[in-house]
Each structure stands twice: as structure tokens, then as C-alpha cells.
PDB file of C-alpha atoms in Angstrom:
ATOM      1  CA  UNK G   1      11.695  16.695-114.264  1.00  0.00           C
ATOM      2  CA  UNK G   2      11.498  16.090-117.951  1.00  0.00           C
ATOM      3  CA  UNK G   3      12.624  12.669-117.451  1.00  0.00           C
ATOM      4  CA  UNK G   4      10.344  11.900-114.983  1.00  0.00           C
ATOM      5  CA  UNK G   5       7.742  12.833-117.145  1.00  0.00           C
ATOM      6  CA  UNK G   6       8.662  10.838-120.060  1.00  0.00           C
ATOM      7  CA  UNK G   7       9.382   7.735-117.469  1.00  0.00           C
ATOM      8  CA  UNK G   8       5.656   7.950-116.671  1.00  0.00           C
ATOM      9  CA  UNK G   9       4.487   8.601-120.419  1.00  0.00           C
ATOM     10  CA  UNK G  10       6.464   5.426-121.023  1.00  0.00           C
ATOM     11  CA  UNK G  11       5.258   3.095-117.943  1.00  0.00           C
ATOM     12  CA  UNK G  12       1.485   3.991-118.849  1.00  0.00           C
ATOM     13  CA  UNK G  13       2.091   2.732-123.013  1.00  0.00           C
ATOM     14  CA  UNK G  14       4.153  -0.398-121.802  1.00  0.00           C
ATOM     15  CA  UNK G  15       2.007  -3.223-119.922  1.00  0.00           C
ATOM     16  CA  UNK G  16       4.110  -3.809-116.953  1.00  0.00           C
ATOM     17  CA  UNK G  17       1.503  -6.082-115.702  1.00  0.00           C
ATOM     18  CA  UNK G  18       1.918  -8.417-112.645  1.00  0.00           C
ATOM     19  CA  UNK G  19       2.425 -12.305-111.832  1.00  0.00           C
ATOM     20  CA  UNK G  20       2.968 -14.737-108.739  1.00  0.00           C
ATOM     21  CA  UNK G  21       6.825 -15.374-108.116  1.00  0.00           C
ATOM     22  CA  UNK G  22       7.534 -18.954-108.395  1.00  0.00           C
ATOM     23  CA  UNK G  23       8.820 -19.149-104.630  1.00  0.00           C
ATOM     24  CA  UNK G  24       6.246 -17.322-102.561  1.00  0.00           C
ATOM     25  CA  UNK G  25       3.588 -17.003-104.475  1.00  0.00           C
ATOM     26  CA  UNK G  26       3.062 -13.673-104.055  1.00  0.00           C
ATOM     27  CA  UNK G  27       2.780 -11.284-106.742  1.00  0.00           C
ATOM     28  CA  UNK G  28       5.582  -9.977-107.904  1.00  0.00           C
ATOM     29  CA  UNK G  29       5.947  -6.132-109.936  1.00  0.00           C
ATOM     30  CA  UNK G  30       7.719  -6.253-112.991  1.00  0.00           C
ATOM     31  CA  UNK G  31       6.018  -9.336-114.690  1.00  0.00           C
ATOM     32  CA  UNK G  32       6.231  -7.989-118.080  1.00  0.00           C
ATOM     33  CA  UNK G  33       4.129  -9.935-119.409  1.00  0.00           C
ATOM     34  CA  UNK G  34       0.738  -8.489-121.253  1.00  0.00           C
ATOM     35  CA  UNK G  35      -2.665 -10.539-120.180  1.00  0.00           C
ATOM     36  CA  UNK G  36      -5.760 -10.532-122.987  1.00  0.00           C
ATOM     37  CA  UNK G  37      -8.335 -10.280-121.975  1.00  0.00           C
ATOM     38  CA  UNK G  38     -10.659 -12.597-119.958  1.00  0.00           C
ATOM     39  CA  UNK G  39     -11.708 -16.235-122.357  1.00  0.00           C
ATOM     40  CA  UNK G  40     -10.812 -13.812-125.423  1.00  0.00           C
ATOM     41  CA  UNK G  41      -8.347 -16.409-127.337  1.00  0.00           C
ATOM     42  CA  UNK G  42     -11.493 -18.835-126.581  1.00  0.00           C
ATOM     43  CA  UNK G  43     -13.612 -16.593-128.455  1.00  0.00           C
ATOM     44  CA  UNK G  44     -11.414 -16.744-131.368  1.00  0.00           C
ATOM     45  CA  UNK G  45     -11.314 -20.828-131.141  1.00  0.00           C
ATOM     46  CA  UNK G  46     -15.092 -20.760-131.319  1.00  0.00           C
ATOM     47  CA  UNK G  47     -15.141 -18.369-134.407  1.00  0.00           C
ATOM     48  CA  UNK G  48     -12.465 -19.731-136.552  1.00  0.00           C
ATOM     49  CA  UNK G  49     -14.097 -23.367-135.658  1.00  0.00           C
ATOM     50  CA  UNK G  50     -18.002 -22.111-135.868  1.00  0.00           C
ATOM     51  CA  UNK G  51     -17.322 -19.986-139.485  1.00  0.00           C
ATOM     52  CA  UNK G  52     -15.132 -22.852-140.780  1.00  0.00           C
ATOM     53  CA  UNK G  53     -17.723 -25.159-139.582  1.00  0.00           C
ATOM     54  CA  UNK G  54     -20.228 -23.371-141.497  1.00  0.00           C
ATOM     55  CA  UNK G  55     -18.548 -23.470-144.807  1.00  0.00           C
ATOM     56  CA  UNK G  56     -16.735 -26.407-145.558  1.00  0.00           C
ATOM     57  CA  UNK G  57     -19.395 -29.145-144.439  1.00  0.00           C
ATOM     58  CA  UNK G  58     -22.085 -26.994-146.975  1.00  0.00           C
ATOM     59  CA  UNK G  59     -20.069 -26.708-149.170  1.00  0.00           C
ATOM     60  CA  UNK G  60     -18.860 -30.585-149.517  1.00  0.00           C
ATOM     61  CA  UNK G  61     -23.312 -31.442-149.022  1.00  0.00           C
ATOM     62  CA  UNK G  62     -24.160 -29.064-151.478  1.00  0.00           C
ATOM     63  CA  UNK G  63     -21.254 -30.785-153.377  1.00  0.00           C
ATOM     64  CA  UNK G  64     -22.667 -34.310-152.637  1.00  0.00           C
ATOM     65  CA  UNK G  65     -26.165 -33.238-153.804  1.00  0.00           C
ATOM     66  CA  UNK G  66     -25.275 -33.632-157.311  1.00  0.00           C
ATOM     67  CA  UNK G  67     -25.125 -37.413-156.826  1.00  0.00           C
ATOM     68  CA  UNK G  68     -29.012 -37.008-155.928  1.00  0.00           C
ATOM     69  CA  UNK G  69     -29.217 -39.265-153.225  1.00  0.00           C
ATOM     70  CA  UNK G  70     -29.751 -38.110-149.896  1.00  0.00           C
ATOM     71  CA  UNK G  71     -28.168 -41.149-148.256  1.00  0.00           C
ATOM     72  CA  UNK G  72     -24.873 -40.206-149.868  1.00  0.00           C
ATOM     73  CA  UNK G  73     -25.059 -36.314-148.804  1.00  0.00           C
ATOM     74  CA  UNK G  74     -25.768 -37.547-144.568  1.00  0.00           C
ATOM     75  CA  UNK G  75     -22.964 -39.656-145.264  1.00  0.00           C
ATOM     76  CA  UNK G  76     -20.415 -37.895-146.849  1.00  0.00           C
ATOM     77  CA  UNK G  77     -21.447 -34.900-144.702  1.00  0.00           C
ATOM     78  CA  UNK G  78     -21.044 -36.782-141.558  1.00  0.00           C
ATOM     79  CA  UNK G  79     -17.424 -38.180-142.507  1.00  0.00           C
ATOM     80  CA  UNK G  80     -16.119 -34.763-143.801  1.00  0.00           C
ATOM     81  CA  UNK G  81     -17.943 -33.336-139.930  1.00  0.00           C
ATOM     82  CA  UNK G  82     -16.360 -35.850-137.681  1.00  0.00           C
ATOM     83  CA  UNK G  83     -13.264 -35.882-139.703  1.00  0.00           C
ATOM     84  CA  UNK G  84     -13.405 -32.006-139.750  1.00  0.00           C
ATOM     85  CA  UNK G  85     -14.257 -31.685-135.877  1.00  0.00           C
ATOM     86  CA  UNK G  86     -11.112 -33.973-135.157  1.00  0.00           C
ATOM     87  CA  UNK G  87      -8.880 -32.358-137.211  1.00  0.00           C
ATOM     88  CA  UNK G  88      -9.468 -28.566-135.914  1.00  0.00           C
ATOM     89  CA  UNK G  89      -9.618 -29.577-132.429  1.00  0.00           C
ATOM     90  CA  UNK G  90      -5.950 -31.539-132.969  1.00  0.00           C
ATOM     91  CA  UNK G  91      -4.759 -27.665-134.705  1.00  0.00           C
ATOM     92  CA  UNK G  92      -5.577 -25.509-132.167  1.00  0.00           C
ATOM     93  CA  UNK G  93      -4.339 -27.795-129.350  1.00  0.00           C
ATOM     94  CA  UNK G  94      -0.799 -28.543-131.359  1.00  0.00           C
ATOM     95  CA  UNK G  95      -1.002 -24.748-132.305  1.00  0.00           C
ATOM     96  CA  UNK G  96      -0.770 -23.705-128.513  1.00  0.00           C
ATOM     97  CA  UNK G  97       1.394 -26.257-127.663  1.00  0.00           C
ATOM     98  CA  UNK G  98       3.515 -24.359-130.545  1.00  0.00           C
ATOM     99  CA  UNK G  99       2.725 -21.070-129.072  1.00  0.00           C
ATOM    100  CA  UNK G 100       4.394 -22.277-125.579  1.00  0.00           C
ATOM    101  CA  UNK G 101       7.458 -24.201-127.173  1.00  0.00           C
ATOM    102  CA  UNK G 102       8.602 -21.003-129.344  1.00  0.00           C
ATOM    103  CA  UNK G 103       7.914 -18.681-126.209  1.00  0.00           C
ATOM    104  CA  UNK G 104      10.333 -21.225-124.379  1.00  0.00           C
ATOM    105  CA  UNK G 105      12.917 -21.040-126.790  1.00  0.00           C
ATOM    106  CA  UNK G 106      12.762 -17.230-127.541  1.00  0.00           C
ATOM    107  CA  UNK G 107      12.830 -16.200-123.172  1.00  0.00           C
ATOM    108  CA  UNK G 108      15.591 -19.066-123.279  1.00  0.00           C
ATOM    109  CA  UNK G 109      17.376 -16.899-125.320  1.00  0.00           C
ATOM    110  CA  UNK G 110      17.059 -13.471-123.646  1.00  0.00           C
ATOM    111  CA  UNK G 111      18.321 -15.738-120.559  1.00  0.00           C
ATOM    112  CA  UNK G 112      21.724 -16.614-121.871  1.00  0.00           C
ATOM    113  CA  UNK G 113      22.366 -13.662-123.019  1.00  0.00           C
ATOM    114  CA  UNK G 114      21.907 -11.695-119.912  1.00  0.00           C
ATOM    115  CA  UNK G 115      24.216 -14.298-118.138  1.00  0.00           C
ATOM    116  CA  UNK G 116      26.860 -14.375-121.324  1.00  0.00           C
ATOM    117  CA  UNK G 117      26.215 -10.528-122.521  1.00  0.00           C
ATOM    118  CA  UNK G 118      24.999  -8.024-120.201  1.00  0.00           C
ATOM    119  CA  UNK G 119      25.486  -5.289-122.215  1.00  0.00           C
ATOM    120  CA  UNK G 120      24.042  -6.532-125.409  1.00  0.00           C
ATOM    121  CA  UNK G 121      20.477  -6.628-122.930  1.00  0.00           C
ATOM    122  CA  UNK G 122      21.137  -3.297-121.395  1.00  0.00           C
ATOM    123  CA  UNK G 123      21.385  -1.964-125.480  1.00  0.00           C
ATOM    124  CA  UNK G 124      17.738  -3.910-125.913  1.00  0.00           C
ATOM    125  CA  UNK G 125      16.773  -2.254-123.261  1.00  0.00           C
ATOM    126  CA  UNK G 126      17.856   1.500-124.033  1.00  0.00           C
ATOM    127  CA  UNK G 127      16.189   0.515-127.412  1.00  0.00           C
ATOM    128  CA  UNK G 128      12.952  -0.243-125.976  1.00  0.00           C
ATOM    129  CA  UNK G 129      12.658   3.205-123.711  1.00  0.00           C
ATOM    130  CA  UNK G 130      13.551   4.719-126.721  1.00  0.00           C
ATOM    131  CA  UNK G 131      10.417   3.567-128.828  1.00  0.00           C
ATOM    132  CA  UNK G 132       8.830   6.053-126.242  1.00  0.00           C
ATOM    133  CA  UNK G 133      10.648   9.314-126.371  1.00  0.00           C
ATOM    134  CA  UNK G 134      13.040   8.385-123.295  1.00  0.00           C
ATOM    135  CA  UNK G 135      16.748   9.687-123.967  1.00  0.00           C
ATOM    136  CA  UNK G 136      19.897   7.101-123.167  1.00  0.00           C
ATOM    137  CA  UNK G 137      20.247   9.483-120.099  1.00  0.00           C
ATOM    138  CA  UNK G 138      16.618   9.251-119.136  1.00  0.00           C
ATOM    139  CA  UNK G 139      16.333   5.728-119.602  1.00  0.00           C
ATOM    140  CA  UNK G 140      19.513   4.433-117.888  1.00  0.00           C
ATOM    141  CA  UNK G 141      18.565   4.635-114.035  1.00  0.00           C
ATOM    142  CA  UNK G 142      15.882   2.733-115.365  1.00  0.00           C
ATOM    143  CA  UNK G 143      17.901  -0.098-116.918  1.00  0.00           C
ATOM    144  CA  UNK G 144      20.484  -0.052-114.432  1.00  0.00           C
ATOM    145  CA  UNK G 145      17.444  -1.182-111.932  1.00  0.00           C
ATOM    146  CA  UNK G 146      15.822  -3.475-114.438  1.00  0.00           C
ATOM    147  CA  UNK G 147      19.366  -5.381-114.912  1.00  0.00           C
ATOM    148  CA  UNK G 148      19.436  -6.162-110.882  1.00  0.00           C
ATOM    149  CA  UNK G 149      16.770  -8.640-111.479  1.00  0.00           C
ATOM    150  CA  UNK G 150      17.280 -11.099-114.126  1.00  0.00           C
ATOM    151  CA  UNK G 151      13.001 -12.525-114.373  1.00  0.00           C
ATOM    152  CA  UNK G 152      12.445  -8.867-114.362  1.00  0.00           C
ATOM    153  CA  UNK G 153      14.557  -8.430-117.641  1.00  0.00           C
ATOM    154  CA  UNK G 154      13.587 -11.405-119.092  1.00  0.00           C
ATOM    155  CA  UNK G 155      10.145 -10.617-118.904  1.00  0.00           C
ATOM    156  CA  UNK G 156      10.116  -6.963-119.390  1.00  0.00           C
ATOM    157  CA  UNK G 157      12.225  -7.800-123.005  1.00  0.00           C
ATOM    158  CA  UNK G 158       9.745 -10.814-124.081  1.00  0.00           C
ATOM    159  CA  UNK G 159       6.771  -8.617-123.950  1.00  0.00           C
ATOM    160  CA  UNK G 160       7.855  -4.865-124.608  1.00  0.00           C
ATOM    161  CA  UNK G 161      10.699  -5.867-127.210  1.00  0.00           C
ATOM    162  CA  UNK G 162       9.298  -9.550-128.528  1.00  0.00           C
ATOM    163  CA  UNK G 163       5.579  -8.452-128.003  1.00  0.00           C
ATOM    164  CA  UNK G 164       5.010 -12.455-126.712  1.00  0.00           C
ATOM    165  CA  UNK G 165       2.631 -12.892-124.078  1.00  0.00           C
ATOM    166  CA  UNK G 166       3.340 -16.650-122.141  1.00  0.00           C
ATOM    167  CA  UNK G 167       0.862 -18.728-123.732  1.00  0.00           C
ATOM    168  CA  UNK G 168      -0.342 -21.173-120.919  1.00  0.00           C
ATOM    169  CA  UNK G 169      -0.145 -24.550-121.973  1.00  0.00           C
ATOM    170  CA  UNK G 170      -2.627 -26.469-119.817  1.00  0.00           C
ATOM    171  CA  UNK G 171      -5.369 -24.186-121.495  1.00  0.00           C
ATOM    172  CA  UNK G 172      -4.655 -26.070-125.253  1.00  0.00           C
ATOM    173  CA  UNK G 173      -7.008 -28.812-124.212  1.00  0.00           C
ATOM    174  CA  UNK G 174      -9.827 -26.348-123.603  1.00  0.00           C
ATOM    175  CA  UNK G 175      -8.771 -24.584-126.708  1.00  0.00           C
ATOM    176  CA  UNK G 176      -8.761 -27.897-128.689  1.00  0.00           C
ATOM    177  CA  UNK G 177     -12.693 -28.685-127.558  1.00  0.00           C
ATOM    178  CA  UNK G 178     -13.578 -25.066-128.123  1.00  0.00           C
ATOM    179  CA  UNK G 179     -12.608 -25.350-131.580  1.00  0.00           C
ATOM    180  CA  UNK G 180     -13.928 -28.839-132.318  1.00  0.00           C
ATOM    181  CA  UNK G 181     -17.274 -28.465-130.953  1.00  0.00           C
ATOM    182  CA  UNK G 182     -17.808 -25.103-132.818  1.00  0.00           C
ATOM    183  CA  UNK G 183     -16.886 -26.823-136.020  1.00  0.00           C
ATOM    184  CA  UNK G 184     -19.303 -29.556-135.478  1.00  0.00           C
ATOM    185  CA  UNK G 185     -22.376 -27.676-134.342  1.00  0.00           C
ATOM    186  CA  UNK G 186     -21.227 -25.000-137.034  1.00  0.00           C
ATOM    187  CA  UNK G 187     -21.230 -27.483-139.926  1.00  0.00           C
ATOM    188  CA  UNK G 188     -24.517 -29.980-138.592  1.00  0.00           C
ATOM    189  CA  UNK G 189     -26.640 -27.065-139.007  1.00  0.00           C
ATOM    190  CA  UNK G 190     -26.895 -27.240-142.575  1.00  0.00           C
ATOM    191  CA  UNK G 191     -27.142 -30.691-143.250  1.00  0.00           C
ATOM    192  CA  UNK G 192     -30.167 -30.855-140.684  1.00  0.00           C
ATOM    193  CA  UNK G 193     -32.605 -30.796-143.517  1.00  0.00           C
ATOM    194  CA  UNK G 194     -30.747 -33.585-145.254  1.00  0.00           C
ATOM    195  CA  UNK G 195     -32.461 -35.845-142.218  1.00  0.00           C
ATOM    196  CA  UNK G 196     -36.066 -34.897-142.471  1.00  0.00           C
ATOM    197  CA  UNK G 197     -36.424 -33.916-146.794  1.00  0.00           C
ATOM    198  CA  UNK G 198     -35.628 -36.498-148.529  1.00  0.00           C
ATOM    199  CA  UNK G 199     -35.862 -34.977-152.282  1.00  0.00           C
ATOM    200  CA  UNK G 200     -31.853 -33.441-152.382  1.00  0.00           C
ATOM    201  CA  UNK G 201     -32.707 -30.249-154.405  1.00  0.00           C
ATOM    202  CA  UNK G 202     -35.473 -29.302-151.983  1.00  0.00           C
ATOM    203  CA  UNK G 203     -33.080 -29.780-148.522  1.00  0.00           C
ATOM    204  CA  UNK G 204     -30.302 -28.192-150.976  1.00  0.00           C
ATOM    205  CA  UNK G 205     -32.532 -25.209-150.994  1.00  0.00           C
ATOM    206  CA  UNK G 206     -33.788 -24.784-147.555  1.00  0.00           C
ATOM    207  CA  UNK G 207     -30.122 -25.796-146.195  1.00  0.00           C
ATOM    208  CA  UNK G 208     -29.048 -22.762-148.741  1.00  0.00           C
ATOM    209  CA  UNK G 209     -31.573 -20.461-147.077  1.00  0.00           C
ATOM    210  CA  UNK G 210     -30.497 -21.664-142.982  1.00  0.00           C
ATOM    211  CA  UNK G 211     -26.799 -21.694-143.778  1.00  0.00           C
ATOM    212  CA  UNK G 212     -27.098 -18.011-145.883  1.00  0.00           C
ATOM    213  CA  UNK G 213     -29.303 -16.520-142.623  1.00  0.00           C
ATOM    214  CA  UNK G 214     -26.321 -18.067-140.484  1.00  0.00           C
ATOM    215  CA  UNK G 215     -23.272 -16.544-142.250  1.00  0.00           C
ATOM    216  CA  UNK G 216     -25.281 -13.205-142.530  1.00  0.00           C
ATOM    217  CA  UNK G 217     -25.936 -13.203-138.761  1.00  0.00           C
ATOM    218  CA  UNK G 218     -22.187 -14.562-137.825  1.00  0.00           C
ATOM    219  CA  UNK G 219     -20.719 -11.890-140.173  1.00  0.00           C
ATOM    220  CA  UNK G 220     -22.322  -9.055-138.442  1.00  0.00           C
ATOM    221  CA  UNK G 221     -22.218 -10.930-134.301  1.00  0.00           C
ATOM    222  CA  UNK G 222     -18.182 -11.298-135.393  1.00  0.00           C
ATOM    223  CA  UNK G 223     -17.681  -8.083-136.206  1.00  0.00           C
ATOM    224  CA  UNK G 224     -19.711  -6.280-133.334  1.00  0.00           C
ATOM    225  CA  UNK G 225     -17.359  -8.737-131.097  1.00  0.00           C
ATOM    226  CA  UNK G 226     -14.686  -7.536-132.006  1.00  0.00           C
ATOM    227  CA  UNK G 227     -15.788  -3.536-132.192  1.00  0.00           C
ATOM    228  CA  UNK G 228     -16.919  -3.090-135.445  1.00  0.00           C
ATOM    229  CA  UNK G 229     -20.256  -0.920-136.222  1.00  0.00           C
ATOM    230  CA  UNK G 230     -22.254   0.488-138.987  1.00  0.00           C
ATOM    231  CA  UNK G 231     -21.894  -0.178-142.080  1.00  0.00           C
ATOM    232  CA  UNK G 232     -18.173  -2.142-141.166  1.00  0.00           C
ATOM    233  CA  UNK G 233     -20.276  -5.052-139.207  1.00  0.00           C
ATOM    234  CA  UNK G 234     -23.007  -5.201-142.603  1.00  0.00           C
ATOM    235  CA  UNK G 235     -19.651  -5.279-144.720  1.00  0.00           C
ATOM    236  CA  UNK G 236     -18.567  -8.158-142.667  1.00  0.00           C
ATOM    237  CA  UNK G 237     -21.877  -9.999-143.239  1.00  0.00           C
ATOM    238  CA  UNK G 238     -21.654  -9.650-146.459  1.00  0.00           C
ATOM    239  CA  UNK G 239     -18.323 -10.707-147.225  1.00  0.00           C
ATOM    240  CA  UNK G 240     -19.209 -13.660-144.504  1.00  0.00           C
ATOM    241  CA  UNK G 241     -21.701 -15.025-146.815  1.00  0.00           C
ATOM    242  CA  UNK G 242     -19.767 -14.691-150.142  1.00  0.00           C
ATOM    243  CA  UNK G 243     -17.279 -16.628-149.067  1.00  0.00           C
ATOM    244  CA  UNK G 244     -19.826 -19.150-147.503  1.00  0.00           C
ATOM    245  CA  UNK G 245     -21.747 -19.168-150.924  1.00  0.00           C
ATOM    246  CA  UNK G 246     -18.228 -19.293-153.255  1.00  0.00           C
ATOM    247  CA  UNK G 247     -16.889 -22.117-151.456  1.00  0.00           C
ATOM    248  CA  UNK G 248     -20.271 -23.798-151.858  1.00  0.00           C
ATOM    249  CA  UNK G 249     -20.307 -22.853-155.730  1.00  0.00           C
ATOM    250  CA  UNK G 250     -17.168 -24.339-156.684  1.00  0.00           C
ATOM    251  CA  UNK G 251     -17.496 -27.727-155.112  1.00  0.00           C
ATOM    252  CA  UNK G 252     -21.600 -27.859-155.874  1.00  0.00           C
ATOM    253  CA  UNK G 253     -20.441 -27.123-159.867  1.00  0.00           C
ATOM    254  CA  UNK G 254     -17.054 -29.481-159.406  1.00  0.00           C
ATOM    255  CA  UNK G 255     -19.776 -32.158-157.913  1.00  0.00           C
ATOM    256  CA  UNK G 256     -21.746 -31.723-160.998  1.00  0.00           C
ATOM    257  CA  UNK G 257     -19.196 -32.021-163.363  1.00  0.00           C
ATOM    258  CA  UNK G 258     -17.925 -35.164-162.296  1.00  0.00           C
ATOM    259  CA  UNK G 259     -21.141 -36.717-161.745  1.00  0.00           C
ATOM    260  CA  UNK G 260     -21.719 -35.818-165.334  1.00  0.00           C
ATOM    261  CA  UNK G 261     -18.269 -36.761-166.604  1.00  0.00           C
ATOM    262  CA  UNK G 262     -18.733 -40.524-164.825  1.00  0.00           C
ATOM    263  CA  UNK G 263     -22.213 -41.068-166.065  1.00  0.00           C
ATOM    264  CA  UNK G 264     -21.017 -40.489-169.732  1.00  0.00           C
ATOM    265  CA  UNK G 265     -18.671 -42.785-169.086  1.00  0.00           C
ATOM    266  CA  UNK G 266     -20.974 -45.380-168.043  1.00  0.00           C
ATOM    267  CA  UNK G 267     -23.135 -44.649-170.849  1.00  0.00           C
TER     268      UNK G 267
END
């Protein structure tokens, strides 16, 4: 009875989870293999590509507006977007192709060695009912069934032991635009004033005053996402926009400097 007990206290902490056998299609218990939830790593694309989007093209315009010309800040802010929007839609779709290659490699291993060393996997697995309170004699009826199904050991080790869920490679594409077109709308929001003021330090200041409304809002929307209230999601904003008004800092002062430094030499 007590084992039966802890068997159940261990099947409700580990994700089991389910997935279609490869001959018949139909699903198949035993898929160990944990799923996030629904368009969740899609959510992350579009906030690491949105709050990236947001700093680093106001920062480089706010760097560009010590040159003074407005032609120069649309068009180094336009190069740094595209160029941006290209190169974080390339990372996320060579980062899951990453994901899927070391997942390949790591259940390739667990593979060989339950052909080459049963009893090395049947150790992993003792080890792994033992992370929830299930005694060697508890937790061996429940090996010695796992072990008659090698894609039931495989995938039962990859999650519970590896904690890898199977990234899904046709998805990197999707993840690629997510992340691309969230840096470029992220990043064209504060250069829109760029197009209609045409004195710099007056669309400097109203892109200041968009882009520091934007961080404060995406600071506090991330963290309710993600389950965050009170005083943690205003702590979020905040920190959002520090680092959104730091980054612009630096380059706006190394902009300046340099601007500065040429024109003495000139002079």
C-alpha cells in the first residue's frame, strides 16, 4: 500500500504526457515528453524581439541625433532596423534549429545505451523515482515495465531525467518571423517622429517621451504575462525603462563625443 501511494505521488509530479506513435497514429501512453503551453515559446519570441526592438534602434537614433541632421538619424535608424530585424529573426530560427539538433543527439544517446547497457538505464531510472520518495523496491516493478518498451524509456529519461522537451523544428520559421517582426515594429516606433519633426532635439524629445511610455507599459504587460503582480509588475516597469534609458545614455553621450572629437579635428 505504501508503495502504491508513493507510485501515485510520483506519476502526478512527473509529466507523463501523451503523443501519436509513429506507426498508427494513435496516441500512445508513456510519451514522456512535457508540452508548454499553447503559442507560449511564441510569446517569448515576440518579447525578447519587441523589448530589444525598443532599445537598441533608440538608442543608436538618439545616438545619431548628435550629428543634428534628421536625414542621418531615418537613415542610420533604418539600416541598424532592417539590419536588426534580419539578424534576430536568423537567431531564433538557428536557435531552434539548435534546440532540435542537441535534443537529437542527447535521446541518441539514451538509445545506445539502452541497446549496449541496460542496466546503466534501469540505474537512471531507479534514480529518477527516487527524486520522489519511491524506494529501489517501490520503484522496480515500475522500471522493470518501463524497460519492455524502449520509446517509452527513451522518452520517459529525456524529460524526467534531462528535463528536454522535443523542440519541433518546422515551428523555427514561425519563431524566426515572430521575432523579426517584433523587433521591427518594436524599434520603428520611436523613430516615427524622426519622419514628421524635422528639428532633431525636438523628435529626440517626443521620441524620448513615446519610447519611455512604451518600456513603462511593456515592463508592467511582461510581467503580468508571465504572473507577476503588485508592486513585482511596477518593479519590472521600472527596471524596463532604465535599461531602455541607459542604453540610450551611453550611445546618445558616445554620439556626442565623437561628433565633438571630429569637428575639432576639422577645425
Amino acid at each position: 500500500m505504501e508503495c502504491q501511494s508513493i507510485s501515485i505521488q510520483a506519476s502526478q509530479k512527473v509529466d507523463y504526457g501523451t503523443a501519436s506513435h509513429p506507426e498508427d497514429g494513435n496516441s500512445t501512453p508513456g510519451q514522456c515528453q512535457r508540452t508548454p503551453p499553447k503559442h507560449s515559446e511564441y510569446l517569448r519570441d515576440a518579447i525578447i524581439g519587441f523589448a530589444d526592438g525598443l532599445t537598441v534602434p533608440f538608442a543608436v537614433t538618439a545616438g545619431l541625433t548628435a550629428m543634428g541632421s534628421s536625414k542621418v538619424v531615418i537613415i542610420g535608424g533604418l539600416a541598424e532596423l532592417v539590419g536588426g530585424c534580419i539578424s534576430m529573426g536568423l537567431g531564433a530560427w538557428l536557435g531552434t534549429a539548435s534546440d532540435a539538433k542537441s535534443y537529437e543527439v542527447e535521446e541518441n544517446k539514451v538509445e545506445n545505451e539502452y541497446l549496449e547497457t541496460p542496466s546503466s538505464v534501469e540505474h537512471a531510472l531507479l534514480e529518477v523515482f527516487s527524486k520522489y520518495g519511491m524506494s529501489p523496491l517501490c520503484a522496480r516493478p515500475a522500471v522493470h515495465e518501463l524497460m519492455q518498451n524502449e520509446r517509452h524509456v527513451v522518452n520517459f529519461l529525456m524529460s524526467a531525467e534531462k528535463n528536454l522537451a522535443k523542440p519541433d523544428p518546422s515551428k523555427a520559421w514561425i519563431s524566426a518571423l515572430v521575432m523579426g517582426f517584433a523587433y521591427f515594429f518594436g524599434g520603428l516606433t520611436p523613430m516615427l517622429p524622426y519622419f514628421f519633426v524635422h528639428i532633431v532635439e525636438e523628435a529626440l524629445l517626443i521620441s524620448t517621451v513615446i519610447t519611455a511610455v512604451i518600456l513603462l507599459g511593456f515592463g508592467y504587460s511582461k510581467a503580468i504575462l508571465i504572473g507577476v503582480r503588485g508592486r513585482g509588475a511596477y518593479i519590472s516597469a521600472l527596471q524596463t525603462l532604465c535599461v531602455g534609458g541607459l542604453a540610450a545614455g551611453v550611445s546618445f553621450g558616445l554620439m556626442r563625443a565623437i561628433n565633438h572629437k571630429l569637428e575639432m579635428s576639422k577645425s
